[in-house]
mmCIF file of N, CA and C in Angstrom:
data_model
loop_
_atom_site.group_PDB
_atom_site.id
_atom_site.type_symbol
_atom_site.label_atom_id
_atom_site.label_comp_id
_atom_site.label_asym_id
_atom_site.label_seq_id
_atom_site.Cartn_x
_atom_site.Cartn_y
_atom_site.Cartn_z
ATOM 1 N N MET A 1 15.406 4.429 -97.117
ATOM 2 C CA MET A 1 14.804 4.641 -95.828
ATOM 3 C C MET A 1 15.330 5.931 -95.224
ATOM 4 N N SER A 2 14.446 6.663 -94.605
ATOM 5 C CA SER A 2 14.883 7.884 -93.954
ATOM 6 C C SER A 2 14.933 7.649 -92.440
ATOM 7 N N ALA A 3 15.926 8.217 -91.832
ATOM 8 C CA ALA A 3 16.102 8.058 -90.398
ATOM 9 C C ALA A 3 15.198 9.044 -89.666
ATOM 10 N N VAL A 4 14.584 8.579 -88.645
ATOM 11 C CA VAL A 4 13.728 9.433 -87.821
ATOM 12 C C VAL A 4 14.567 9.933 -86.651
ATOM 13 N N VAL A 5 14.616 11.226 -86.486
ATOM 14 C CA VAL A 5 15.382 11.827 -85.405
ATOM 15 C C VAL A 5 14.422 12.138 -84.259
ATOM 16 N N LEU A 6 14.685 11.502 -83.133
ATOM 17 C CA LEU A 6 13.872 11.743 -81.949
ATOM 18 C C LEU A 6 14.559 12.763 -81.057
ATOM 19 N N PRO A 7 13.776 13.670 -80.476
ATOM 20 C CA PRO A 7 14.408 14.633 -79.554
ATOM 21 C C PRO A 7 14.946 13.899 -78.333
ATOM 22 N N GLU A 8 16.030 14.432 -77.805
ATOM 23 C CA GLU A 8 16.651 13.811 -76.630
ATOM 24 C C GLU A 8 15.799 14.042 -75.394
ATOM 25 N N ASP A 9 15.688 13.011 -74.580
ATOM 26 C CA ASP A 9 15.031 13.157 -73.295
ATOM 27 C C ASP A 9 16.009 13.832 -72.343
ATOM 28 N N PRO A 10 15.516 14.768 -71.543
ATOM 29 C CA PRO A 10 16.446 15.384 -70.584
ATOM 30 C C PRO A 10 16.865 14.366 -69.536
ATOM 31 N N GLU A 11 18.075 14.501 -69.078
ATOM 32 C CA GLU A 11 18.581 13.645 -68.014
ATOM 33 C C GLU A 11 17.893 14.022 -66.709
ATOM 34 N N PRO A 12 17.654 13.058 -65.833
ATOM 35 C CA PRO A 12 17.011 13.401 -64.560
ATOM 36 C C PRO A 12 17.799 14.400 -63.732
ATOM 37 N N SER A 13 19.119 14.426 -63.904
ATOM 38 C CA SER A 13 19.927 15.336 -63.096
ATOM 39 C C SER A 13 19.941 16.765 -63.654
ATOM 40 N N GLU A 14 19.396 16.959 -64.867
ATOM 41 C CA GLU A 14 19.377 18.302 -65.429
ATOM 42 C C GLU A 14 18.362 19.156 -64.681
ATOM 43 N N ARG A 15 18.752 20.383 -64.395
ATOM 44 C CA ARG A 15 17.859 21.288 -63.684
ATOM 45 C C ARG A 15 16.884 21.913 -64.677
ATOM 46 N N VAL A 16 15.614 21.765 -64.385
ATOM 47 C CA VAL A 16 14.575 22.384 -65.192
ATOM 48 C C VAL A 16 13.940 23.461 -64.334
ATOM 49 N N PRO A 17 13.883 24.701 -64.809
ATOM 50 C CA PRO A 17 13.304 25.753 -63.972
ATOM 51 C C PRO A 17 11.877 25.408 -63.565
ATOM 52 N N ALA A 18 11.586 25.604 -62.301
ATOM 53 C CA ALA A 18 10.271 25.256 -61.769
ATOM 54 C C ALA A 18 9.332 26.459 -61.723
ATOM 55 N N GLY A 19 9.804 27.649 -62.038
ATOM 56 C CA GLY A 19 8.963 28.837 -61.951
ATOM 57 C C GLY A 19 8.841 29.308 -60.514
ATOM 58 N N LEU A 20 7.793 30.097 -60.247
ATOM 59 C CA LEU A 20 7.569 30.574 -58.884
ATOM 60 C C LEU A 20 7.036 29.435 -58.026
ATOM 61 N N LEU A 21 7.615 29.316 -56.838
ATOM 62 C CA LEU A 21 7.243 28.238 -55.932
ATOM 63 C C LEU A 21 6.679 28.810 -54.645
ATOM 64 N N PHE A 22 5.826 28.049 -54.002
ATOM 65 C CA PHE A 22 5.358 28.363 -52.657
ATOM 66 C C PHE A 22 6.340 27.672 -51.707
ATOM 67 N N VAL A 23 7.120 28.465 -50.985
ATOM 68 C CA VAL A 23 8.182 27.938 -50.126
ATOM 69 C C VAL A 23 7.753 28.060 -48.666
ATOM 70 N N PRO A 24 7.733 26.932 -47.925
ATOM 71 C CA PRO A 24 7.364 27.004 -46.508
ATOM 72 C C PRO A 24 8.390 27.799 -45.717
ATOM 73 N N VAL A 25 7.886 28.628 -44.805
ATOM 74 C CA VAL A 25 8.758 29.465 -43.979
ATOM 75 C C VAL A 25 8.345 29.338 -42.525
ATOM 76 N N ARG A 26 9.239 29.774 -41.666
ATOM 77 C CA ARG A 26 8.929 29.893 -40.239
ATOM 78 C C ARG A 26 9.331 31.294 -39.820
ATOM 79 N N SER A 27 8.643 31.823 -38.812
ATOM 80 C CA SER A 27 8.973 33.175 -38.373
ATOM 81 C C SER A 27 10.109 33.147 -37.385
ATOM 82 N N GLY A 28 10.906 34.178 -37.460
ATOM 83 C CA GLY A 28 12.045 34.316 -36.569
ATOM 84 C C GLY A 28 12.120 35.740 -36.060
ATOM 85 N N PRO A 29 13.144 36.049 -35.294
ATOM 86 C CA PRO A 29 13.251 37.394 -34.715
ATOM 87 C C PRO A 29 13.457 38.488 -35.763
ATOM 88 N N LEU A 30 14.008 38.131 -36.921
ATOM 89 C CA LEU A 30 14.272 39.138 -37.943
ATOM 90 C C LEU A 30 13.366 39.000 -39.158
ATOM 91 N N GLY A 31 12.260 38.293 -39.014
ATOM 92 C CA GLY A 31 11.348 38.091 -40.135
ATOM 93 C C GLY A 31 11.144 36.608 -40.378
ATOM 94 N N CYS A 32 10.893 36.254 -41.628
ATOM 95 C CA CYS A 32 10.658 34.840 -41.916
ATOM 96 C C CYS A 32 11.901 34.201 -42.541
ATOM 97 N N THR A 33 12.017 32.897 -42.326
ATOM 98 C CA THR A 33 13.155 32.119 -42.789
ATOM 99 C C THR A 33 12.632 30.893 -43.527
ATOM 100 N N ALA A 34 13.252 30.566 -44.643
ATOM 101 C CA ALA A 34 12.847 29.368 -45.381
ATOM 102 C C ALA A 34 13.089 28.130 -44.532
ATOM 103 N N ARG A 35 12.153 27.195 -44.581
ATOM 104 C CA ARG A 35 12.310 25.925 -43.864
ATOM 105 C C ARG A 35 13.005 24.942 -44.784
ATOM 106 N N PHE A 36 13.932 24.198 -44.247
ATOM 107 C CA PHE A 36 14.595 23.134 -44.992
ATOM 108 C C PHE A 36 14.236 21.812 -44.338
ATOM 109 N N PHE A 37 14.189 20.778 -45.133
ATOM 110 C CA PHE A 37 13.708 19.489 -44.668
ATOM 111 C C PHE A 37 14.756 18.417 -44.890
ATOM 112 N N ARG A 38 14.442 17.193 -44.501
ATOM 113 C CA ARG A 38 15.305 16.037 -44.711
ATOM 114 C C ARG A 38 14.652 15.093 -45.706
ATOM 115 N N THR A 39 15.467 14.485 -46.543
ATOM 116 C CA THR A 39 14.984 13.460 -47.461
ATOM 117 C C THR A 39 14.814 12.165 -46.670
ATOM 118 N N PRO A 40 14.162 11.151 -47.241
ATOM 119 C CA PRO A 40 14.038 9.879 -46.524
ATOM 120 C C PRO A 40 15.381 9.262 -46.135
ATOM 121 N N LEU A 41 16.437 9.594 -46.872
ATOM 122 C CA LEU A 41 17.759 9.062 -46.544
ATOM 123 C C LEU A 41 18.540 9.966 -45.599
ATOM 124 N N GLY A 42 17.949 11.086 -45.197
ATOM 125 C CA GLY A 42 18.583 11.950 -44.209
ATOM 126 C C GLY A 42 19.298 13.166 -44.760
ATOM 127 N N GLY A 43 19.376 13.317 -46.072
ATOM 128 C CA GLY A 43 20.019 14.491 -46.655
ATOM 129 C C GLY A 43 19.131 15.716 -46.520
ATOM 130 N N ARG A 44 19.741 16.882 -46.507
ATOM 131 C CA ARG A 44 18.979 18.126 -46.400
ATOM 132 C C ARG A 44 18.511 18.562 -47.776
ATOM 133 N N THR A 45 17.298 19.122 -47.828
ATOM 134 C CA THR A 45 16.735 19.566 -49.093
ATOM 135 C C THR A 45 15.894 20.812 -48.894
ATOM 136 N N ALA A 46 15.922 21.671 -49.901
ATOM 137 C CA ALA A 46 14.996 22.797 -49.943
ATOM 138 C C ALA A 46 13.705 22.261 -50.562
ATOM 139 N N VAL A 47 12.572 22.811 -50.156
ATOM 140 C CA VAL A 47 11.289 22.313 -50.641
ATOM 141 C C VAL A 47 10.473 23.480 -51.168
ATOM 142 N N GLY A 48 9.847 23.253 -52.324
ATOM 143 C CA GLY A 48 8.947 24.238 -52.913
ATOM 144 C C GLY A 48 7.732 23.530 -53.496
ATOM 145 N N PHE A 49 6.621 24.230 -53.534
ATOM 146 C CA PHE A 49 5.385 23.669 -54.061
ATOM 147 C C PHE A 49 4.904 24.531 -55.221
ATOM 148 N N THR A 50 4.329 23.894 -56.230
ATOM 149 C CA THR A 50 3.862 24.620 -57.407
ATOM 150 C C THR A 50 2.516 25.284 -57.181
ATOM 151 N N SER A 51 1.814 24.932 -56.112
ATOM 152 C CA SER A 51 0.540 25.583 -55.791
ATOM 153 C C SER A 51 0.357 25.629 -54.283
ATOM 154 N N ALA A 52 -0.450 26.589 -53.849
ATOM 155 C CA ALA A 52 -0.752 26.706 -52.428
ATOM 156 C C ALA A 52 -1.539 25.494 -51.945
ATOM 157 N N ALA A 53 -2.366 24.926 -52.809
ATOM 158 C CA ALA A 53 -3.156 23.752 -52.434
ATOM 159 C C ALA A 53 -2.254 22.558 -52.142
ATOM 160 N N LYS A 54 -1.206 22.375 -52.926
ATOM 161 C CA LYS A 54 -0.279 21.260 -52.687
ATOM 162 C C LYS A 54 0.489 21.460 -51.388
ATOM 163 N N LEU A 55 0.881 22.694 -51.099
ATOM 164 C CA LEU A 55 1.570 22.978 -49.842
ATOM 165 C C LEU A 55 0.654 22.681 -48.655
ATOM 166 N N THR A 56 -0.594 23.130 -48.736
ATOM 167 C CA THR A 56 -1.554 22.902 -47.656
ATOM 168 C C THR A 56 -1.842 21.419 -47.472
ATOM 169 N N ALA A 57 -1.974 20.692 -48.570
ATOM 170 C CA ALA A 57 -2.263 19.260 -48.485
ATOM 171 C C ALA A 57 -1.118 18.497 -47.828
ATOM 172 N N THR A 58 0.114 18.961 -48.024
ATOM 173 C CA THR A 58 1.267 18.256 -47.477
ATOM 174 C C THR A 58 1.626 18.712 -46.075
ATOM 175 N N LEU A 59 1.633 20.017 -45.832
ATOM 176 C CA LEU A 59 2.123 20.552 -44.552
ATOM 177 C C LEU A 59 1.040 21.115 -43.643
ATOM 178 N N GLY A 60 -0.196 21.182 -44.106
ATOM 179 C CA GLY A 60 -1.293 21.660 -43.268
ATOM 180 C C GLY A 60 -1.633 23.119 -43.504
ATOM 181 N N THR A 61 -2.757 23.507 -42.952
ATOM 182 C CA THR A 61 -3.269 24.861 -43.182
ATOM 183 C C THR A 61 -2.519 25.930 -42.392
ATOM 184 N N ASP A 62 -1.821 25.540 -41.335
ATOM 185 C CA ASP A 62 -1.117 26.526 -40.502
ATOM 186 C C ASP A 62 0.272 26.879 -41.019
ATOM 187 N N GLN A 63 0.709 26.273 -42.109
ATOM 188 C CA GLN A 63 2.066 26.497 -42.618
ATOM 189 C C GLN A 63 2.123 27.773 -43.456
ATOM 190 N N PRO A 64 2.826 28.825 -42.980
ATOM 191 C CA PRO A 64 2.987 30.022 -43.804
ATOM 192 C C PRO A 64 3.971 29.757 -44.944
ATOM 193 N N SER A 65 3.845 30.555 -45.997
ATOM 194 C CA SER A 65 4.746 30.380 -47.148
ATOM 195 C C SER A 65 4.986 31.722 -47.823
ATOM 196 N N ILE A 66 6.030 31.752 -48.633
ATOM 197 C CA ILE A 66 6.321 32.907 -49.475
ATOM 198 C C ILE A 66 6.519 32.409 -50.894
ATOM 199 N N ARG A 67 6.447 33.310 -51.862
ATOM 200 C CA ARG A 67 6.674 32.941 -53.257
ATOM 201 C C ARG A 67 8.117 33.277 -53.612
ATOM 202 N N LEU A 68 8.845 32.270 -54.091
ATOM 203 C CA LEU A 68 10.225 32.453 -54.534
ATOM 204 C C LEU A 68 10.424 31.721 -55.848
ATOM 205 N N SER A 69 11.319 32.229 -56.659
ATOM 206 C CA SER A 69 11.681 31.494 -57.868
ATOM 207 C C SER A 69 12.623 30.362 -57.497
ATOM 208 N N GLU A 70 12.715 29.387 -58.360
ATOM 209 C CA GLU A 70 13.605 28.244 -58.117
ATOM 210 C C GLU A 70 15.058 28.689 -57.945
ATOM 211 N N PRO A 71 15.588 29.595 -58.796
ATOM 212 C CA PRO A 71 16.976 30.042 -58.577
ATOM 213 C C PRO A 71 17.162 30.789 -57.247
ATOM 214 N N ALA A 72 16.157 31.542 -56.820
ATOM 215 C CA ALA A 72 16.265 32.265 -55.548
ATOM 216 C C ALA A 72 16.301 31.289 -54.370
ATOM 217 N N LEU A 73 15.486 30.248 -54.432
ATOM 218 C CA LEU A 73 15.483 29.248 -53.368
ATOM 219 C C LEU A 73 16.813 28.507 -53.336
ATOM 220 N N ARG A 74 17.346 28.165 -54.496
ATOM 221 C CA ARG A 74 18.661 27.509 -54.541
ATOM 222 C C ARG A 74 19.746 28.429 -53.970
ATOM 223 N N ALA A 75 19.646 29.728 -54.256
ATOM 224 C CA ALA A 75 20.635 30.684 -53.741
ATOM 225 C C ALA A 75 20.551 30.798 -52.218
ATOM 226 N N LEU A 76 19.345 30.686 -51.656
ATOM 227 C CA LEU A 76 19.204 30.705 -50.194
ATOM 228 C C LEU A 76 19.786 29.454 -49.553
ATOM 229 N N ALA A 77 19.639 28.326 -50.231
ATOM 230 C CA ALA A 77 20.069 27.052 -49.665
ATOM 231 C C ALA A 77 21.569 26.805 -49.843
ATOM 232 N N ALA A 78 22.167 27.348 -50.877
ATOM 233 C CA ALA A 78 23.569 27.061 -51.210
ATOM 234 C C ALA A 78 24.551 27.379 -50.075
ATOM 235 N N PRO A 79 24.458 28.522 -49.383
ATOM 236 C CA PRO A 79 25.429 28.787 -48.303
ATOM 237 C C PRO A 79 25.349 27.779 -47.152
ATOM 238 N N LEU A 80 24.221 27.082 -47.044
ATOM 239 C CA LEU A 80 24.067 26.075 -45.997
ATOM 240 C C LEU A 80 24.508 24.690 -46.459
ATOM 241 N N GLY A 81 24.998 24.609 -47.691
ATOM 242 C CA GLY A 81 25.454 23.329 -48.233
ATOM 243 C C GLY A 81 24.321 22.465 -48.756
ATOM 244 N N ILE A 82 23.150 23.040 -48.944
ATOM 245 C CA ILE A 82 21.994 22.298 -49.437
ATOM 246 C C ILE A 82 21.928 22.469 -50.945
ATOM 247 N N THR A 83 22.114 21.376 -51.670
ATOM 248 C CA THR A 83 22.113 21.443 -53.133
ATOM 249 C C THR A 83 20.893 20.787 -53.755
ATOM 250 N N THR A 84 20.093 20.109 -52.948
ATOM 251 C CA THR A 84 18.925 19.408 -53.464
ATOM 252 C C THR A 84 17.688 20.277 -53.311
ATOM 253 N N LEU A 85 16.862 20.298 -54.353
ATOM 254 C CA LEU A 85 15.586 20.994 -54.317
ATOM 255 C C LEU A 85 14.504 19.977 -54.631
ATOM 256 N N THR A 86 13.549 19.836 -53.732
ATOM 257 C CA THR A 86 12.427 18.928 -53.937
ATOM 258 C C THR A 86 11.196 19.762 -54.238
ATOM 259 N N VAL A 87 10.590 19.523 -55.401
ATOM 260 C CA VAL A 87 9.384 20.244 -55.802
ATOM 261 C C VAL A 87 8.194 19.306 -55.645
ATOM 262 N N ASP A 88 7.175 19.792 -54.954
ATOM 263 C CA ASP A 88 5.941 19.042 -54.707
ATOM 264 C C ASP A 88 6.200 17.665 -54.104
ATOM 265 N N PRO A 89 6.807 17.605 -52.914
ATOM 266 C CA PRO A 89 6.986 16.290 -52.288
ATOM 267 C C PRO A 89 5.614 15.678 -52.016
ATOM 268 N N PRO A 90 5.481 14.369 -52.196
ATOM 269 C CA PRO A 90 4.162 13.757 -52.082
ATOM 270 C C PRO A 90 3.617 13.682 -50.659
ATOM 271 N N PHE A 91 4.484 13.657 -49.660
ATOM 272 C CA PHE A 91 4.025 13.557 -48.280
ATOM 273 C C PHE A 91 5.120 14.012 -47.348
ATOM 274 N N SER A 92 4.754 14.181 -46.108
ATOM 275 C CA SER A 92 5.740 14.498 -45.078
ATOM 276 C C SER A 92 5.360 13.744 -43.821
ATOM 277 N N ALA A 93 6.307 13.570 -42.940
ATOM 278 C CA ALA A 93 6.035 12.902 -41.670
ATOM 279 C C ALA A 93 5.185 13.821 -40.815
ATOM 280 N N PRO A 94 4.290 13.269 -40.024
ATOM 281 C CA PRO A 94 3.469 14.123 -39.167
ATOM 282 C C PRO A 94 4.325 14.837 -38.129
ATOM 283 N N SER A 95 3.886 16.027 -37.771
ATOM 284 C CA SER A 95 4.639 16.765 -36.761
ATOM 285 C C SER A 95 4.480 16.076 -35.417
ATOM 286 N N THR A 96 5.479 16.265 -34.580
ATOM 287 C CA THR A 96 5.452 15.615 -33.279
ATOM 288 C C THR A 96 4.568 16.383 -32.323
ATOM 289 N N ASP A 97 3.940 15.674 -31.428
ATOM 290 C CA ASP A 97 3.156 16.281 -30.364
ATOM 291 C C ASP A 97 4.122 16.531 -29.208
ATOM 292 N N ARG A 98 4.538 17.777 -29.043
ATOM 293 C CA ARG A 98 5.567 18.091 -28.054
ATOM 294 C C ARG A 98 5.108 17.788 -26.630
ATOM 295 N N THR A 99 3.828 17.937 -26.337
ATOM 296 C CA THR A 99 3.330 17.648 -24.992
ATOM 297 C C THR A 99 3.460 16.163 -24.698
ATOM 298 N N ALA A 100 3.012 15.326 -25.634
ATOM 299 C CA ALA A 100 3.112 13.876 -25.437
ATOM 300 C C ALA A 100 4.572 13.444 -25.366
ATOM 301 N N ALA A 101 5.427 14.067 -26.174
ATOM 302 C CA ALA A 101 6.851 13.722 -26.149
ATOM 303 C C ALA A 101 7.472 14.080 -24.797
ATOM 304 N N ALA A 102 7.077 15.198 -24.223
ATOM 305 C CA ALA A 102 7.608 15.601 -22.921
ATOM 306 C C ALA A 102 7.164 14.629 -21.829
ATOM 307 N N VAL A 103 5.904 14.160 -21.907
ATOM 308 C CA VAL A 103 5.409 13.192 -20.920
ATOM 309 C C VAL A 103 6.182 11.889 -21.036
ATOM 310 N N ARG A 104 6.395 11.407 -22.279
ATOM 311 C CA ARG A 104 7.162 10.173 -22.478
ATOM 312 C C ARG A 104 8.586 10.333 -21.969
ATOM 313 N N GLU A 105 9.173 11.486 -22.196
ATOM 314 C CA GLU A 105 10.541 11.739 -21.731
ATOM 315 C C GLU A 105 10.620 11.646 -20.213
ATOM 316 N N ARG A 106 9.651 12.254 -19.530
ATOM 317 C CA ARG A 106 9.641 12.187 -18.068
ATOM 318 C C ARG A 106 9.427 10.756 -17.587
ATOM 319 N N GLU A 107 8.523 10.029 -18.255
ATOM 320 C CA GLU A 107 8.240 8.654 -17.831
ATOM 321 C C GLU A 107 9.430 7.734 -18.062
ATOM 322 N N ASN A 108 10.196 7.989 -19.118
ATOM 323 C CA ASN A 108 11.317 7.116 -19.463
ATOM 324 C C ASN A 108 12.645 7.599 -18.894
ATOM 325 N N SER A 109 12.609 8.645 -18.124
ATOM 326 C CA SER A 109 13.842 9.199 -17.586
ATOM 327 C C SER A 109 14.511 8.207 -16.635
ATOM 328 N N TRP A 110 15.827 8.094 -16.747
ATOM 329 C CA TRP A 110 16.560 7.178 -15.878
ATOM 330 C C TRP A 110 16.455 7.609 -14.420
ATOM 331 N N ARG A 111 16.234 8.892 -14.191
ATOM 332 C CA ARG A 111 16.121 9.363 -12.817
ATOM 333 C C ARG A 111 14.848 8.841 -12.157
ATOM 334 N N ARG A 112 13.751 8.739 -12.931
ATOM 335 C CA ARG A 112 12.514 8.205 -12.358
ATOM 336 C C ARG A 112 12.646 6.717 -12.081
ATOM 337 N N ARG A 113 13.376 6.004 -12.937
ATOM 338 C CA ARG A 113 13.488 4.562 -12.779
ATOM 339 C C ARG A 113 14.519 4.171 -11.734
ATOM 340 N N HIS A 114 15.596 4.945 -11.612
ATOM 341 C CA HIS A 114 16.700 4.577 -10.733
ATOM 342 C C HIS A 114 17.075 5.747 -9.834
ATOM 343 N N PRO A 115 16.276 6.001 -8.805
ATOM 344 C CA PRO A 115 16.589 7.155 -7.948
ATOM 345 C C PRO A 115 17.912 7.005 -7.207
ATOM 346 N N GLN A 116 18.389 5.763 -7.018
ATOM 347 C CA GLN A 116 19.656 5.583 -6.319
ATOM 348 C C GLN A 116 20.830 6.139 -7.128
ATOM 349 N N HIS A 117 20.666 6.231 -8.462
ATOM 350 C CA HIS A 117 21.749 6.781 -9.280
ATOM 351 C C HIS A 117 21.976 8.255 -9.005
ATOM 352 N N ILE A 118 20.924 8.950 -8.634
ATOM 353 C CA ILE A 118 21.068 10.377 -8.347
ATOM 354 C C ILE A 118 22.026 10.585 -7.184
ATOM 355 N N GLY A 119 21.838 9.811 -6.127
ATOM 356 C CA GLY A 119 22.725 9.925 -4.974
ATOM 357 C C GLY A 119 24.150 9.562 -5.316
ATOM 358 N N ALA A 120 24.340 8.529 -6.149
ATOM 359 C CA ALA A 120 25.688 8.108 -6.538
ATOM 360 C C ALA A 120 26.384 9.205 -7.324
ATOM 361 N N LEU A 121 25.638 9.871 -8.209
ATOM 362 C CA LEU A 121 26.239 10.956 -8.981
ATOM 363 C C LEU A 121 26.581 12.144 -8.102
ATOM 364 N N ARG A 122 25.728 12.438 -7.152
ATOM 365 C CA ARG A 122 26.013 13.561 -6.258
ATOM 366 C C ARG A 122 27.260 13.296 -5.432
ATOM 367 N N VAL A 123 27.387 12.086 -4.896
ATOM 368 C CA VAL A 123 28.555 11.741 -4.085
ATOM 369 C C VAL A 123 29.811 11.778 -4.947
ATOM 370 N N THR A 124 29.748 11.208 -6.158
ATOM 371 C CA THR A 124 30.903 11.203 -7.042
ATOM 372 C C THR A 124 31.291 12.625 -7.423
ATOM 373 N N GLY A 125 30.301 13.454 -7.734
ATOM 374 C CA GLY A 125 30.568 14.839 -8.102
ATOM 375 C C GLY A 125 31.175 15.618 -6.944
ATOM 376 N N ALA A 126 30.653 15.402 -5.749
ATOM 377 C CA ALA A 126 31.193 16.094 -4.573
ATOM 378 C C ALA A 126 32.624 15.666 -4.303
ATOM 379 N N ALA A 127 32.925 14.384 -4.460
ATOM 380 C CA ALA A 127 34.283 13.893 -4.252
ATOM 381 C C ALA A 127 35.242 14.531 -5.251
ATOM 382 N N ALA A 128 34.801 14.707 -6.499
ATOM 383 C CA ALA A 128 35.650 15.330 -7.514
ATOM 384 C C ALA A 128 35.914 16.788 -7.176
ATOM 385 N N VAL A 129 34.898 17.492 -6.678
ATOM 386 C CA VAL A 129 35.069 18.898 -6.308
ATOM 387 C C VAL A 129 36.049 19.021 -5.150
ATOM 388 N N VAL A 130 35.904 18.164 -4.147
ATOM 389 C CA VAL A 130 36.812 18.197 -2.990
ATOM 390 C C VAL A 130 38.236 17.892 -3.428
ATOM 391 N N ALA A 131 38.433 16.928 -4.322
ATOM 392 C CA ALA A 131 39.777 16.597 -4.801
ATOM 393 C C ALA A 131 40.391 17.788 -5.534
ATOM 394 N N CYS A 132 39.610 18.467 -6.336
ATOM 395 C CA CYS A 132 40.120 19.647 -7.051
ATOM 396 C C CYS A 132 40.492 20.759 -6.085
ATOM 397 N N LEU A 133 39.649 20.977 -5.083
ATOM 398 C CA LEU A 133 39.965 22.021 -4.088
ATOM 399 C C LEU A 133 41.234 21.679 -3.327
ATOM 400 N N ASN A 134 41.427 20.417 -2.989
ATOM 401 C CA ASN A 134 42.639 20.006 -2.292
ATOM 402 C C ASN A 134 43.870 20.279 -3.137
ATOM 403 N N LEU A 135 43.772 20.070 -4.445
ATOM 404 C CA LEU A 135 44.907 20.361 -5.333
ATOM 405 C C LEU A 135 45.193 21.858 -5.380
ATOM 406 N N LEU A 136 44.145 22.664 -5.436
ATOM 407 C CA LEU A 136 44.334 24.107 -5.519
ATOM 408 C C LEU A 136 44.851 24.690 -4.211
ATOM 409 N N ILE A 137 44.304 24.222 -3.095
ATOM 410 C CA ILE A 137 44.704 24.773 -1.794
ATOM 411 C C ILE A 137 46.054 24.240 -1.377
ATOM 412 N N GLY A 138 46.285 22.963 -1.668
ATOM 413 C CA GLY A 138 47.590 22.386 -1.372
ATOM 414 C C GLY A 138 47.647 21.752 -0.072
#
């Protein structure tokens, strides 16, 4: 009998070059900056897409991107302590509606619910200022 030699399967932790990736960016005062995301468990990750269509399907049509190689993206992420690279993530959480969030924040504010607390804080703060001045003046 002859033994059949099967090629080894790569380990999941082995890095396989992904080629050129479409990397989401955001604009800043000095140009564009790569966007980094969070994994479902909360860890930070760099994200790249193998096609512009996949990037658009996941992040929307308004998301700008640049083309970077996998090693270049890892080199950008490394100084920030980001060692994970996610290629073609299947989905992302929807972006927040900042206007609706601001309205909810105002509605849920403790100041709107408990106006008497504002007066208590002002009186307490004023008493602390007077006590400090008394110590300084003597």
